[in-house]
PDB file of C-alpha atoms in Angstrom:
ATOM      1  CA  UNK A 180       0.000   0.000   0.000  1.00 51.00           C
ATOM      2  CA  UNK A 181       2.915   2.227  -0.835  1.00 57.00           C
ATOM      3  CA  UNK A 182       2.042   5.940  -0.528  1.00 62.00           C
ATOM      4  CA  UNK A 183      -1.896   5.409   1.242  1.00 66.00           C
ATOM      5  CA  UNK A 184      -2.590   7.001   4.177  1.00 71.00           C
ATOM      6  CA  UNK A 185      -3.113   4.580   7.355  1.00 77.00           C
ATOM      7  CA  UNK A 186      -6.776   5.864   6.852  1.00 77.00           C
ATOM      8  CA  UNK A 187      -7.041   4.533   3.410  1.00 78.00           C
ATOM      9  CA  UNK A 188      -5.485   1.001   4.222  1.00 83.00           C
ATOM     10  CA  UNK A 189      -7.707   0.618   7.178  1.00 86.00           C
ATOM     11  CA  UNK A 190     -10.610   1.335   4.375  1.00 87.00           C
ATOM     12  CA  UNK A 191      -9.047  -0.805   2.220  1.00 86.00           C
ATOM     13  CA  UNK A 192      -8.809  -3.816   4.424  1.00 91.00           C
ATOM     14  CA  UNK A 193     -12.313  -3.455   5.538  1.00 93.00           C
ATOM     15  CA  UNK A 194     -13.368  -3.080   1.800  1.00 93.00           C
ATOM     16  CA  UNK A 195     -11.104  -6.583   1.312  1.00 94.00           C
ATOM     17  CA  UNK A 196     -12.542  -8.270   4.253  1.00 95.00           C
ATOM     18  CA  UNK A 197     -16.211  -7.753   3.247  1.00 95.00           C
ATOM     19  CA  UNK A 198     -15.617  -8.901  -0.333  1.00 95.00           C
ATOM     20  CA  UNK A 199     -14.091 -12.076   0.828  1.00 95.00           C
ATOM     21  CA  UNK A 200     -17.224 -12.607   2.655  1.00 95.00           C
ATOM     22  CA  UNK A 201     -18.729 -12.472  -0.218  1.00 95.00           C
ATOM     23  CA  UNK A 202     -16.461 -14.703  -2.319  1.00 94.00           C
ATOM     24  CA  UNK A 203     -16.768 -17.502   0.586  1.00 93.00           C
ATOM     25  CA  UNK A 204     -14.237 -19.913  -0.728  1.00 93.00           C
ATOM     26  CA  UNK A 205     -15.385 -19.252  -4.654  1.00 94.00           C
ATOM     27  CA  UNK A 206     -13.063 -19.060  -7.535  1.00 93.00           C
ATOM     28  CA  UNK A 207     -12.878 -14.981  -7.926  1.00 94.00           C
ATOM     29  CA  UNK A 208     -13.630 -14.396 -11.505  1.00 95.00           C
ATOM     30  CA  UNK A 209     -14.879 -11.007 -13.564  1.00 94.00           C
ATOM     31  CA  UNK A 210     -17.937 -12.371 -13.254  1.00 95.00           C
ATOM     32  CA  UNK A 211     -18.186 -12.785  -9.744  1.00 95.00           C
ATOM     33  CA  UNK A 212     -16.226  -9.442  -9.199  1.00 95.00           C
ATOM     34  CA  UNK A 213     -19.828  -7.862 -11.339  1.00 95.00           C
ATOM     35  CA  UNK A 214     -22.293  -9.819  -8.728  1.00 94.00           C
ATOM     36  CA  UNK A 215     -20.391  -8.414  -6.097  1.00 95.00           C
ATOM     37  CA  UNK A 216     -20.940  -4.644  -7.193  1.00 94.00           C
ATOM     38  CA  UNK A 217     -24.212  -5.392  -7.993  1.00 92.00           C
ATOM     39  CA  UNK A 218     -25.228  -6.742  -4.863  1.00 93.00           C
ATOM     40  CA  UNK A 219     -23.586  -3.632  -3.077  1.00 92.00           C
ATOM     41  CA  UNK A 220     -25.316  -1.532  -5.020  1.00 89.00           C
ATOM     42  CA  UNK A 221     -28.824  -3.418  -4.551  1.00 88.00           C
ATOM     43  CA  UNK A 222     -28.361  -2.969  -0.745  1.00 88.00           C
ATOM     44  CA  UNK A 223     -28.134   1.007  -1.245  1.00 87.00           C
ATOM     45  CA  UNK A 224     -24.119   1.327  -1.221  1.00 89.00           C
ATOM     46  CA  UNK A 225     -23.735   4.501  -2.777  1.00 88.00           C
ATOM     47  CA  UNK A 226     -21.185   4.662  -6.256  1.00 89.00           C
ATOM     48  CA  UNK A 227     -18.491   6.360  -4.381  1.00 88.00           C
ATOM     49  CA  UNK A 228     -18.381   3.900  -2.206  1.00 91.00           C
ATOM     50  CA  UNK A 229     -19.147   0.941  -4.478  1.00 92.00           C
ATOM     51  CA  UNK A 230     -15.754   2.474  -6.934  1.00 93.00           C
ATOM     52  CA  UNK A 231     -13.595   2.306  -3.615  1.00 93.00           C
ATOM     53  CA  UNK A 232     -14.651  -1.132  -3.244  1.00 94.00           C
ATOM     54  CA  UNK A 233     -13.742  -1.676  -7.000  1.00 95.00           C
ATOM     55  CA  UNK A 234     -10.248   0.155  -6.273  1.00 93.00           C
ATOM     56  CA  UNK A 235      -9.553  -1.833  -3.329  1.00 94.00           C
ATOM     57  CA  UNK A 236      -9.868  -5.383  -5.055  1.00 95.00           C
ATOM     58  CA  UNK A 237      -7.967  -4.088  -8.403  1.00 95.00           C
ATOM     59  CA  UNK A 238      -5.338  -2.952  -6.255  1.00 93.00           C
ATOM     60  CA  UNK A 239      -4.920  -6.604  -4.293  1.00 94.00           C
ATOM     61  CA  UNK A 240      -5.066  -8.350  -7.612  1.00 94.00           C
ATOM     62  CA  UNK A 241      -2.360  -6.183  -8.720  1.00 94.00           C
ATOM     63  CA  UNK A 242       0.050  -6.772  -5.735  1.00 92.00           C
ATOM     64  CA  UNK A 243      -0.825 -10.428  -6.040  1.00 94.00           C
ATOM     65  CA  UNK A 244      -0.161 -10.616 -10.074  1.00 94.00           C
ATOM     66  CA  UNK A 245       3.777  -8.828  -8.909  1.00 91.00           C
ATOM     67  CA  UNK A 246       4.467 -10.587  -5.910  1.00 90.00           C
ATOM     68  CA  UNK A 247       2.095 -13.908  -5.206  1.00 88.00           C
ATOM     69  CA  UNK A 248       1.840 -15.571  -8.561  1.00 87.00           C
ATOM     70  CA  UNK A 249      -0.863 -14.674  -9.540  1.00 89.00           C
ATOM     71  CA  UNK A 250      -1.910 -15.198 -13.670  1.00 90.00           C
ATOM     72  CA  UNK A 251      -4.206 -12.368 -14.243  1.00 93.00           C
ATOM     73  CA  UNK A 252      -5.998  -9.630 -12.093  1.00 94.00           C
ATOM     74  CA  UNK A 253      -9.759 -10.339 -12.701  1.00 94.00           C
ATOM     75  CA  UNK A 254     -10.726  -7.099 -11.942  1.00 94.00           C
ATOM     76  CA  UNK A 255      -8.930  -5.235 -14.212  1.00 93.00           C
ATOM     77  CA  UNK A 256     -11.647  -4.909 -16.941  1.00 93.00           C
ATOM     78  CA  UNK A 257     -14.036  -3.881 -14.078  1.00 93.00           C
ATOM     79  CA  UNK A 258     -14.994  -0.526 -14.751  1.00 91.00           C
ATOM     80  CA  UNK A 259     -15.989   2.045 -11.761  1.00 91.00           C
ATOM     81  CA  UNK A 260     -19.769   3.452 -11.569  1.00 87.00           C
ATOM     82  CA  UNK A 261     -20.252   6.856 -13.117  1.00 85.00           C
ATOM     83  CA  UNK A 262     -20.787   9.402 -10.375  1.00 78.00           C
ATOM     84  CA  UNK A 263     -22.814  12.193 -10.181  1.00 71.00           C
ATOM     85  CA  UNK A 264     -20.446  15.647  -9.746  1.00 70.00           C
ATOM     86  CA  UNK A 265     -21.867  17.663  -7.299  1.00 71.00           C
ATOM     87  CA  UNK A 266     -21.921  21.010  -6.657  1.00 73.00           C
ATOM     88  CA  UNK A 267     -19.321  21.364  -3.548  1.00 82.00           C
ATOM     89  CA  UNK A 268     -21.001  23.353  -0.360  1.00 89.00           C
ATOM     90  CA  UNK A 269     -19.242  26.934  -0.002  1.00 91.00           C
ATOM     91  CA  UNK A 270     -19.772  29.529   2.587  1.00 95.00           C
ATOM     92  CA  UNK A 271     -19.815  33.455   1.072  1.00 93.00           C
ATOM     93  CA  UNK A 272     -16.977  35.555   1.566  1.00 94.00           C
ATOM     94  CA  UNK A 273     -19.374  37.979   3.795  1.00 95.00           C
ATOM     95  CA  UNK A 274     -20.548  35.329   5.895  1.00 97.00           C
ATOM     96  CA  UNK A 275     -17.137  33.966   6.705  1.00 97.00           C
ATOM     97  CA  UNK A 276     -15.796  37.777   7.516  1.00 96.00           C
ATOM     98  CA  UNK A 277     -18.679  38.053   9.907  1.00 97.00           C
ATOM     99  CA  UNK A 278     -17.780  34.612  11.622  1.00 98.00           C
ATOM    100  CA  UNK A 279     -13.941  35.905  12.004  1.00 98.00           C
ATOM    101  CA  UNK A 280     -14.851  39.608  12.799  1.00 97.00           C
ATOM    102  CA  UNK A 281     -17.843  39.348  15.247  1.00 97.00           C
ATOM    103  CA  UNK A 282     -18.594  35.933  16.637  1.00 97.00           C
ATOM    104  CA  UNK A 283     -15.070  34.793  17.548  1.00 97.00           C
ATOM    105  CA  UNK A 284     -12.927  35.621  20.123  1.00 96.00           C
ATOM    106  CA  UNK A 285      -9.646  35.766  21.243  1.00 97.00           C
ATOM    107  CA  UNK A 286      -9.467  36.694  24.619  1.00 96.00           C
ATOM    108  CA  UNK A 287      -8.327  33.051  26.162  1.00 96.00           C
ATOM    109  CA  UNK A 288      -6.297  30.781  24.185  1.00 96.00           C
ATOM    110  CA  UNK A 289      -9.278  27.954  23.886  1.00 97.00           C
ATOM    111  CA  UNK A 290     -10.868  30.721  21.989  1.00 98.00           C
ATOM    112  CA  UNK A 291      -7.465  31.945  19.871  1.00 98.00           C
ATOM    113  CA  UNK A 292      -7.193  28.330  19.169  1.00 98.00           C
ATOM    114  CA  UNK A 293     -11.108  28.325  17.004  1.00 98.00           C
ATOM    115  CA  UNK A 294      -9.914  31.949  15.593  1.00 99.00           C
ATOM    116  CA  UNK A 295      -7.361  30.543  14.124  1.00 99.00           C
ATOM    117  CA  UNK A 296      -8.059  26.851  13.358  1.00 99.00           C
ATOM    118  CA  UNK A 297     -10.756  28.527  11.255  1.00 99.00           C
ATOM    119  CA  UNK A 298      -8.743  31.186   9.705  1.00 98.00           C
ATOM    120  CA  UNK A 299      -5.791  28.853   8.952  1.00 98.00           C
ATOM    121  CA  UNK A 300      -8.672  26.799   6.910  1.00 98.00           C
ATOM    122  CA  UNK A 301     -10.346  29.612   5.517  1.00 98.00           C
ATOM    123  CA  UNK A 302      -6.659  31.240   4.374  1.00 97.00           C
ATOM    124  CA  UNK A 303      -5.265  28.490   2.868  1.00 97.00           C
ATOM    125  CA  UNK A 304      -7.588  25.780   1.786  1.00 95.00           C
ATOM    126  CA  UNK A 305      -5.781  22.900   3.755  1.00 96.00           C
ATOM    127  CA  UNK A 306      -7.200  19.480   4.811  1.00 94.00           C
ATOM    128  CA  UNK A 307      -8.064  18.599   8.446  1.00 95.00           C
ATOM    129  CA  UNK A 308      -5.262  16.177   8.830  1.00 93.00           C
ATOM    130  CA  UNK A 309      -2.857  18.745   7.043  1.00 96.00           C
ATOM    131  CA  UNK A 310      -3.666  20.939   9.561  1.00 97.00           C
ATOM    132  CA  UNK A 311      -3.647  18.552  12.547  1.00 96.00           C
ATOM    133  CA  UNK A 312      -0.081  17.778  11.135  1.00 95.00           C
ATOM    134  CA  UNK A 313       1.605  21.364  11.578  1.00 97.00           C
ATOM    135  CA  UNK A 314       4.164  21.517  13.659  1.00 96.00           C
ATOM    136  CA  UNK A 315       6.232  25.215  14.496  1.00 96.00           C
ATOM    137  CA  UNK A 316       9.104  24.181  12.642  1.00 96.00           C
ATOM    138  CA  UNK A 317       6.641  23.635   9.342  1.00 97.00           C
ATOM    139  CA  UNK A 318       6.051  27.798   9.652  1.00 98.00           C
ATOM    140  CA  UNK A 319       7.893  30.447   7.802  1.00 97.00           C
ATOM    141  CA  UNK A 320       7.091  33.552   9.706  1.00 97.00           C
ATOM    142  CA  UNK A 321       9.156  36.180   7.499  1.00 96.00           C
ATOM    143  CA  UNK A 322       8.858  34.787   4.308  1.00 95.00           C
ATOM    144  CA  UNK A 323       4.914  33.781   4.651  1.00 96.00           C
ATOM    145  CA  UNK A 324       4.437  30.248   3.952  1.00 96.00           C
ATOM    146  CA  UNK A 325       3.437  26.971   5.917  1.00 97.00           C
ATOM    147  CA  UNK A 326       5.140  23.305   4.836  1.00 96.00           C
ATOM    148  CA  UNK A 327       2.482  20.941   4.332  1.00 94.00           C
ATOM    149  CA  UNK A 328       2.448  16.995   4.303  1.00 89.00           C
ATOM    150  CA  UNK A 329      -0.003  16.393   2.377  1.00 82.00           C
ATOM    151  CA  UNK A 330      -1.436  12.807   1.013  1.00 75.00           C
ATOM    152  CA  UNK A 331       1.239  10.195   0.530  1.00 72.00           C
ATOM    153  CA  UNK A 332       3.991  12.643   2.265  1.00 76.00           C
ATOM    154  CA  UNK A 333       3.700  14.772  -0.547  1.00 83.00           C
ATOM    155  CA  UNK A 334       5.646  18.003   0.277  1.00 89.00           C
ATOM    156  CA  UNK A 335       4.040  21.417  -0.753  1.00 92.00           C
ATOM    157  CA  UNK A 336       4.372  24.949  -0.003  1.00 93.00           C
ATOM    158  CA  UNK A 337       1.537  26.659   1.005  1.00 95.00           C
ATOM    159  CA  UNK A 338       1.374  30.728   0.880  1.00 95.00           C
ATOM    160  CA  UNK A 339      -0.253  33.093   3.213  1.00 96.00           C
ATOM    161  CA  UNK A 340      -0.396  36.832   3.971  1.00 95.00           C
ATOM    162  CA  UNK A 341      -0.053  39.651   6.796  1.00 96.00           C
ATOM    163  CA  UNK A 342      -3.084  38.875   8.717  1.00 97.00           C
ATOM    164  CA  UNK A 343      -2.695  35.293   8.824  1.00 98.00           C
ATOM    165  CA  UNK A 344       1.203  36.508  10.129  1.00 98.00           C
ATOM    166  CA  UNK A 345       0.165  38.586  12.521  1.00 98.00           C
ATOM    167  CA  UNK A 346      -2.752  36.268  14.137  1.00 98.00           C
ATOM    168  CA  UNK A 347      -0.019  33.165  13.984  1.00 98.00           C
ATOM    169  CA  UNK A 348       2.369  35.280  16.160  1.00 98.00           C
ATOM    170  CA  UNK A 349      -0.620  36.141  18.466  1.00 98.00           C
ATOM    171  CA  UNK A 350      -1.451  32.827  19.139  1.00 98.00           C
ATOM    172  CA  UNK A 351       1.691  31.141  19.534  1.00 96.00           C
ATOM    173  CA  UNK A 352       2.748  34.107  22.242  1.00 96.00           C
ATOM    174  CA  UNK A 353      -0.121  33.122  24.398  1.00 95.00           C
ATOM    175  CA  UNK A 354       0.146  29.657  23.310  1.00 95.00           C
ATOM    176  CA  UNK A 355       3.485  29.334  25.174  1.00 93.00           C
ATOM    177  CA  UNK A 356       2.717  31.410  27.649  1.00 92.00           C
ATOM    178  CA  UNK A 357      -0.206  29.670  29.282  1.00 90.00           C
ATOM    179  CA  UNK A 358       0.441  26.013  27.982  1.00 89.00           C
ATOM    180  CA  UNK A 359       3.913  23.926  28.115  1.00 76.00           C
ATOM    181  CA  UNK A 360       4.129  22.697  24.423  1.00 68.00           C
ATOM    182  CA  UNK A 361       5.617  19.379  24.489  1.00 72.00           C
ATOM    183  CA  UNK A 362       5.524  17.878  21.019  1.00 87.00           C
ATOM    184  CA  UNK A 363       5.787  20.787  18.497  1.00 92.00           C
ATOM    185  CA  UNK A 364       2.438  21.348  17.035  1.00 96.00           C
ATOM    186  CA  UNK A 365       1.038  24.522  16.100  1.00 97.00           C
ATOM    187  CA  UNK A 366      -2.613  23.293  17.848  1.00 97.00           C
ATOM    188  CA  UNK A 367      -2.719  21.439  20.896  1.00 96.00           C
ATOM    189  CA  UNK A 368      -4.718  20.654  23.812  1.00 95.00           C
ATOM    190  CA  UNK A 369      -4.276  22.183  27.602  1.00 93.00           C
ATOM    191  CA  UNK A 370      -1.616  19.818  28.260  1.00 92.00           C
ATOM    192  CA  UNK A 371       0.580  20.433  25.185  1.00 93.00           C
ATOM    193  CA  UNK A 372      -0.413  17.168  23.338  1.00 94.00           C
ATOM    194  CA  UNK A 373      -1.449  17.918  19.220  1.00 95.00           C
ATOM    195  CA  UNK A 374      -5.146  18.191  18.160  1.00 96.00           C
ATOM    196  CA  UNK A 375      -6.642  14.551  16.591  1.00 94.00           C
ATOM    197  CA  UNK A 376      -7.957  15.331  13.331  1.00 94.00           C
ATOM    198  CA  UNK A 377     -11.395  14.499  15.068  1.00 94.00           C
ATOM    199  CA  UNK A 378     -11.205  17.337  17.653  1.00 97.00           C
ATOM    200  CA  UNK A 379     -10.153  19.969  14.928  1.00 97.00           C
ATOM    201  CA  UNK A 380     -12.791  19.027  13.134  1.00 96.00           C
ATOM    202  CA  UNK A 381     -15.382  19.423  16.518  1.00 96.00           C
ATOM    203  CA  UNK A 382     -13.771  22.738  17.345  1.00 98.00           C
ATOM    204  CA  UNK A 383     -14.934  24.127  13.576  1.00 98.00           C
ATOM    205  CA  UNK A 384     -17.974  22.564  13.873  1.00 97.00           C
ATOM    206  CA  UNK A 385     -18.984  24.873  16.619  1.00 98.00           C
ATOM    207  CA  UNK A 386     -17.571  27.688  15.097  1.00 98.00           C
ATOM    208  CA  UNK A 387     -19.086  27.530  11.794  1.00 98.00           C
ATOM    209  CA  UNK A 388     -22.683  26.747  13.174  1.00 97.00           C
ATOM    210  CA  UNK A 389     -22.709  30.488  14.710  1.00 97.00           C
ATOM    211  CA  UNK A 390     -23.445  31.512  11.075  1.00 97.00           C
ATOM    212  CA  UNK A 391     -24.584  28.678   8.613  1.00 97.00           C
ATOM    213  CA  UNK A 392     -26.364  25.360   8.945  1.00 96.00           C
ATOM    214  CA  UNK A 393     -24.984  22.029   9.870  1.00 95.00           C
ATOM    215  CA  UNK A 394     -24.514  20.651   6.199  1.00 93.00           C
ATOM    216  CA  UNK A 395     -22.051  23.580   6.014  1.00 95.00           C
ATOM    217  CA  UNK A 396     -20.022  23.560   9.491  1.00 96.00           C
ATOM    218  CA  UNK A 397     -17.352  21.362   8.275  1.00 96.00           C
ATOM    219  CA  UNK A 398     -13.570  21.496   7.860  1.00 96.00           C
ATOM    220  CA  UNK A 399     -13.630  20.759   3.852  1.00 94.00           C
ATOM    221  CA  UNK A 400     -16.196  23.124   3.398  1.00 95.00           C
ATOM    222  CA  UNK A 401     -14.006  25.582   4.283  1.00 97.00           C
ATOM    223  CA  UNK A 402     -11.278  23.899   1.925  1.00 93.00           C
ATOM    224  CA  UNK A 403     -13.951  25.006  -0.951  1.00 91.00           C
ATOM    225  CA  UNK A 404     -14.573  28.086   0.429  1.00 93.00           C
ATOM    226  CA  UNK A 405     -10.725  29.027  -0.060  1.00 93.00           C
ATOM    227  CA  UNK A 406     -10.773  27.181  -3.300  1.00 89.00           C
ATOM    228  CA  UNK A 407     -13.942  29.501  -4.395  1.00 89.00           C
ATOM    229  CA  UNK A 408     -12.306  32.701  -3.120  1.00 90.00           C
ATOM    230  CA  UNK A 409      -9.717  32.450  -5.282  1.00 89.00           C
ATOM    231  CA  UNK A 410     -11.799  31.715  -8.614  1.00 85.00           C
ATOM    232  CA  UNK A 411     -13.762  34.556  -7.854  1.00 85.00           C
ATOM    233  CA  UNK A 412     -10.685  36.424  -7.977  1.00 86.00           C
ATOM    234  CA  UNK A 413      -9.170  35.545 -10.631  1.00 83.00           C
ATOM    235  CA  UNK A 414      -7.102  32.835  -9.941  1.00 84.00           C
ATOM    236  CA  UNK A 415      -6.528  29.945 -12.447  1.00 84.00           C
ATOM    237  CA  UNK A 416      -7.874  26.869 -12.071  1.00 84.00           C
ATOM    238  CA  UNK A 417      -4.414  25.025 -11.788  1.00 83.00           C
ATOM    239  CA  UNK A 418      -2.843  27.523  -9.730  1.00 86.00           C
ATOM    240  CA  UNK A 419      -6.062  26.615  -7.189  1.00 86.00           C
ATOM    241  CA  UNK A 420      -5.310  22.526  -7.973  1.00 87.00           C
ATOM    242  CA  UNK A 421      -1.416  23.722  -7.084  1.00 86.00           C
ATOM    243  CA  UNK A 422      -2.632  25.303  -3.696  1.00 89.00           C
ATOM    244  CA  UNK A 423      -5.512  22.349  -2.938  1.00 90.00           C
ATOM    245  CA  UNK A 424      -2.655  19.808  -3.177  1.00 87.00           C
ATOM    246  CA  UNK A 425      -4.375  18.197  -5.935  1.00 81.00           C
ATOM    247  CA  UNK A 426      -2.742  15.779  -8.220  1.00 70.00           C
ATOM    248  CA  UNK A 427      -3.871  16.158 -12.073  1.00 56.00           C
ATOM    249  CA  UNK A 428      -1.800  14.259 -14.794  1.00 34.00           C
ATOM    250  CA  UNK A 429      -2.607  16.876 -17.406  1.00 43.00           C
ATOM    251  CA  UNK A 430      -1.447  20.076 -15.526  1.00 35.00           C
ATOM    252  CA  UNK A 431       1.731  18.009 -14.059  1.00 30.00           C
ATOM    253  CA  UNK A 432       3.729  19.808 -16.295  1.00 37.00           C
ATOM    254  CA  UNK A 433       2.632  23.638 -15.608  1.00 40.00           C
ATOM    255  CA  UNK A 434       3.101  22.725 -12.023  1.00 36.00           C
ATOM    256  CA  UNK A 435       7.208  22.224 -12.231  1.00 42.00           C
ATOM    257  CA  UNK A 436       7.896  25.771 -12.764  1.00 49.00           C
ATOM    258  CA  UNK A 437       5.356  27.112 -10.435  1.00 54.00           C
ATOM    259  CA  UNK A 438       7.084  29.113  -7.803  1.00 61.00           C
ATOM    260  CA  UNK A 439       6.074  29.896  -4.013  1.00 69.00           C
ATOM    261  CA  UNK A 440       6.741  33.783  -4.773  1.00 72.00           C
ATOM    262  CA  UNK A 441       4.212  33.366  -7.666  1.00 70.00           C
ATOM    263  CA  UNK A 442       1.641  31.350  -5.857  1.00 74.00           C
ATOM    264  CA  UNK A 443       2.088  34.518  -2.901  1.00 79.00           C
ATOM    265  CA  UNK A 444       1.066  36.915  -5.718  1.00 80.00           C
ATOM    266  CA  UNK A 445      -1.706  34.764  -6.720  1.00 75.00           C
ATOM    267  CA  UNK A 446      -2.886  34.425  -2.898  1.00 83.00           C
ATOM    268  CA  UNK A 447      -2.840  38.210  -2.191  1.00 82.00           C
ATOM    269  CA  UNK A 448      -4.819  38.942  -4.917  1.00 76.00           C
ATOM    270  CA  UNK A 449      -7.829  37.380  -2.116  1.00 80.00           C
ATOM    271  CA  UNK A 450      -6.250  37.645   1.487  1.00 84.00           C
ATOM    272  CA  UNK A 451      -4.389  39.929   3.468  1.00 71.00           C
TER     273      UNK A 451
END
């Protein structure tokens, strides 16, 4: 499972475990591969998940056709379930500059810590385990940029301005003032232990219900909300991709001579 996440293998060997199941001693043909999905489907599974399923069986054929002997991977003709694309949920620029500028404070550090968890998101489009990741050492203060890990321990550089700066400062100052910080990361708890993925993702939860529904109050909503922000203003579409992290075969090649100093142009045209 070279380059998955320990999230995606746990998925993966959950997907394996049910299809086996499934298989109950059978030989595993195309054909049974095509019952399979169409049982899953029959019992409501959803395409997205049904094409994750699909991934995760192609994927152990493969390792066993290069390592275990095996003749032929018979799910390799098996193709995924078209998808409907949905619009992705975005809060307004407005709303999101009335969540920072009157319904969150930053008068105790619990409080600093939503300010900027949500800024941080809303300023630079990250993902929650990106941001449960930073550490101190990731930050570049003076020349405005954060080092992100991103999927498969994919490096990137991400950009951000003044305000962001200033507010990062802020916080760490009372941040090490108040709280010992014992492993390094930008966000921890009261006893200087990093933020779970699952607690960052509580902590905007309650910040983003002050202004917009539940179906909105979400850590990747906010990671289209950034991405929107900077369409709006102008930015290109791959420059966005670029910033997102996202991986695109066709735009591979723009991306090698994109530079952070760029990308910092791009991002000021949208936040201070």
């Amino acid at each position: 499972m070279c380059n998955y996440s320990p999230k995606t293998c746990l998925c993966y060997k959950q997907d394996l475990t049910d299809f086996f199941k499934f298989v109950d001693g059978r030989e595993v043909t195309p054909n049974l591969i095509s019952d399979y999905v169409m049982f899953k489907r029959d019992n409501g599974c959803s395409a997205v998940s049904v094409n994750r399923y699909i991934s995760a069986i192609r994927s152990y054929f493969d390792y066993c056709c290069r390592f275990a002997g095996c003749a032929r991977n018979p799910a390799a003709g098996i193709r995924n379930i078209k998808t409907e694309k949905r619009l992705p949920l975005f809060i307004t620029e407005p709303v999101m500059n009335d969540l920072l500028d009157n319904h969150l404070r930053r008068d105790t550090f619990k409080r600093y810590r939503t300010f900027l968890v949500v800024l941080v998101f809303y300023h630079t489009g990250i993902r929650c385990s990106e941001l449960a990741a930073i550490r101190d050492l990731d930050i570049n203060l003076e020349k405005r940029y954060i080092k992100i890990y991103g999927k498969g321990r994919k490096e990137r550089l991400v950009p951000f301005g003044s305000e962001l700066e200033y507010h990062l400062r802020e916080f760490t100052k009372m941040r090490d003032t108040e709280i010992r910080v014992s492993d390094g990361h930008l966000f921890t708890d009261i006893h200087g232990k990093g933020l779970s993925g699952f607690q960052i993702r509580i902590i905007t939860k309650q910040a983003l219900l002050r202004v917009v529904p539940a179906k909105f109050a979400h850590p990747h909503v906010l990671r289209h909300t950034f991405a929107t922000a900077m369409m709006n203003h102008g930015a290109k579409i791959e420059n966005v991709a670029l910033l997102l992290g996202h991986e695109s075969v066709d735009t591979t090649t723009i991306y090698e001579h994109v530079s952070i100093n760029y990308l910092q142009s791009i991002h000021r045209q949208v936040f201070r």
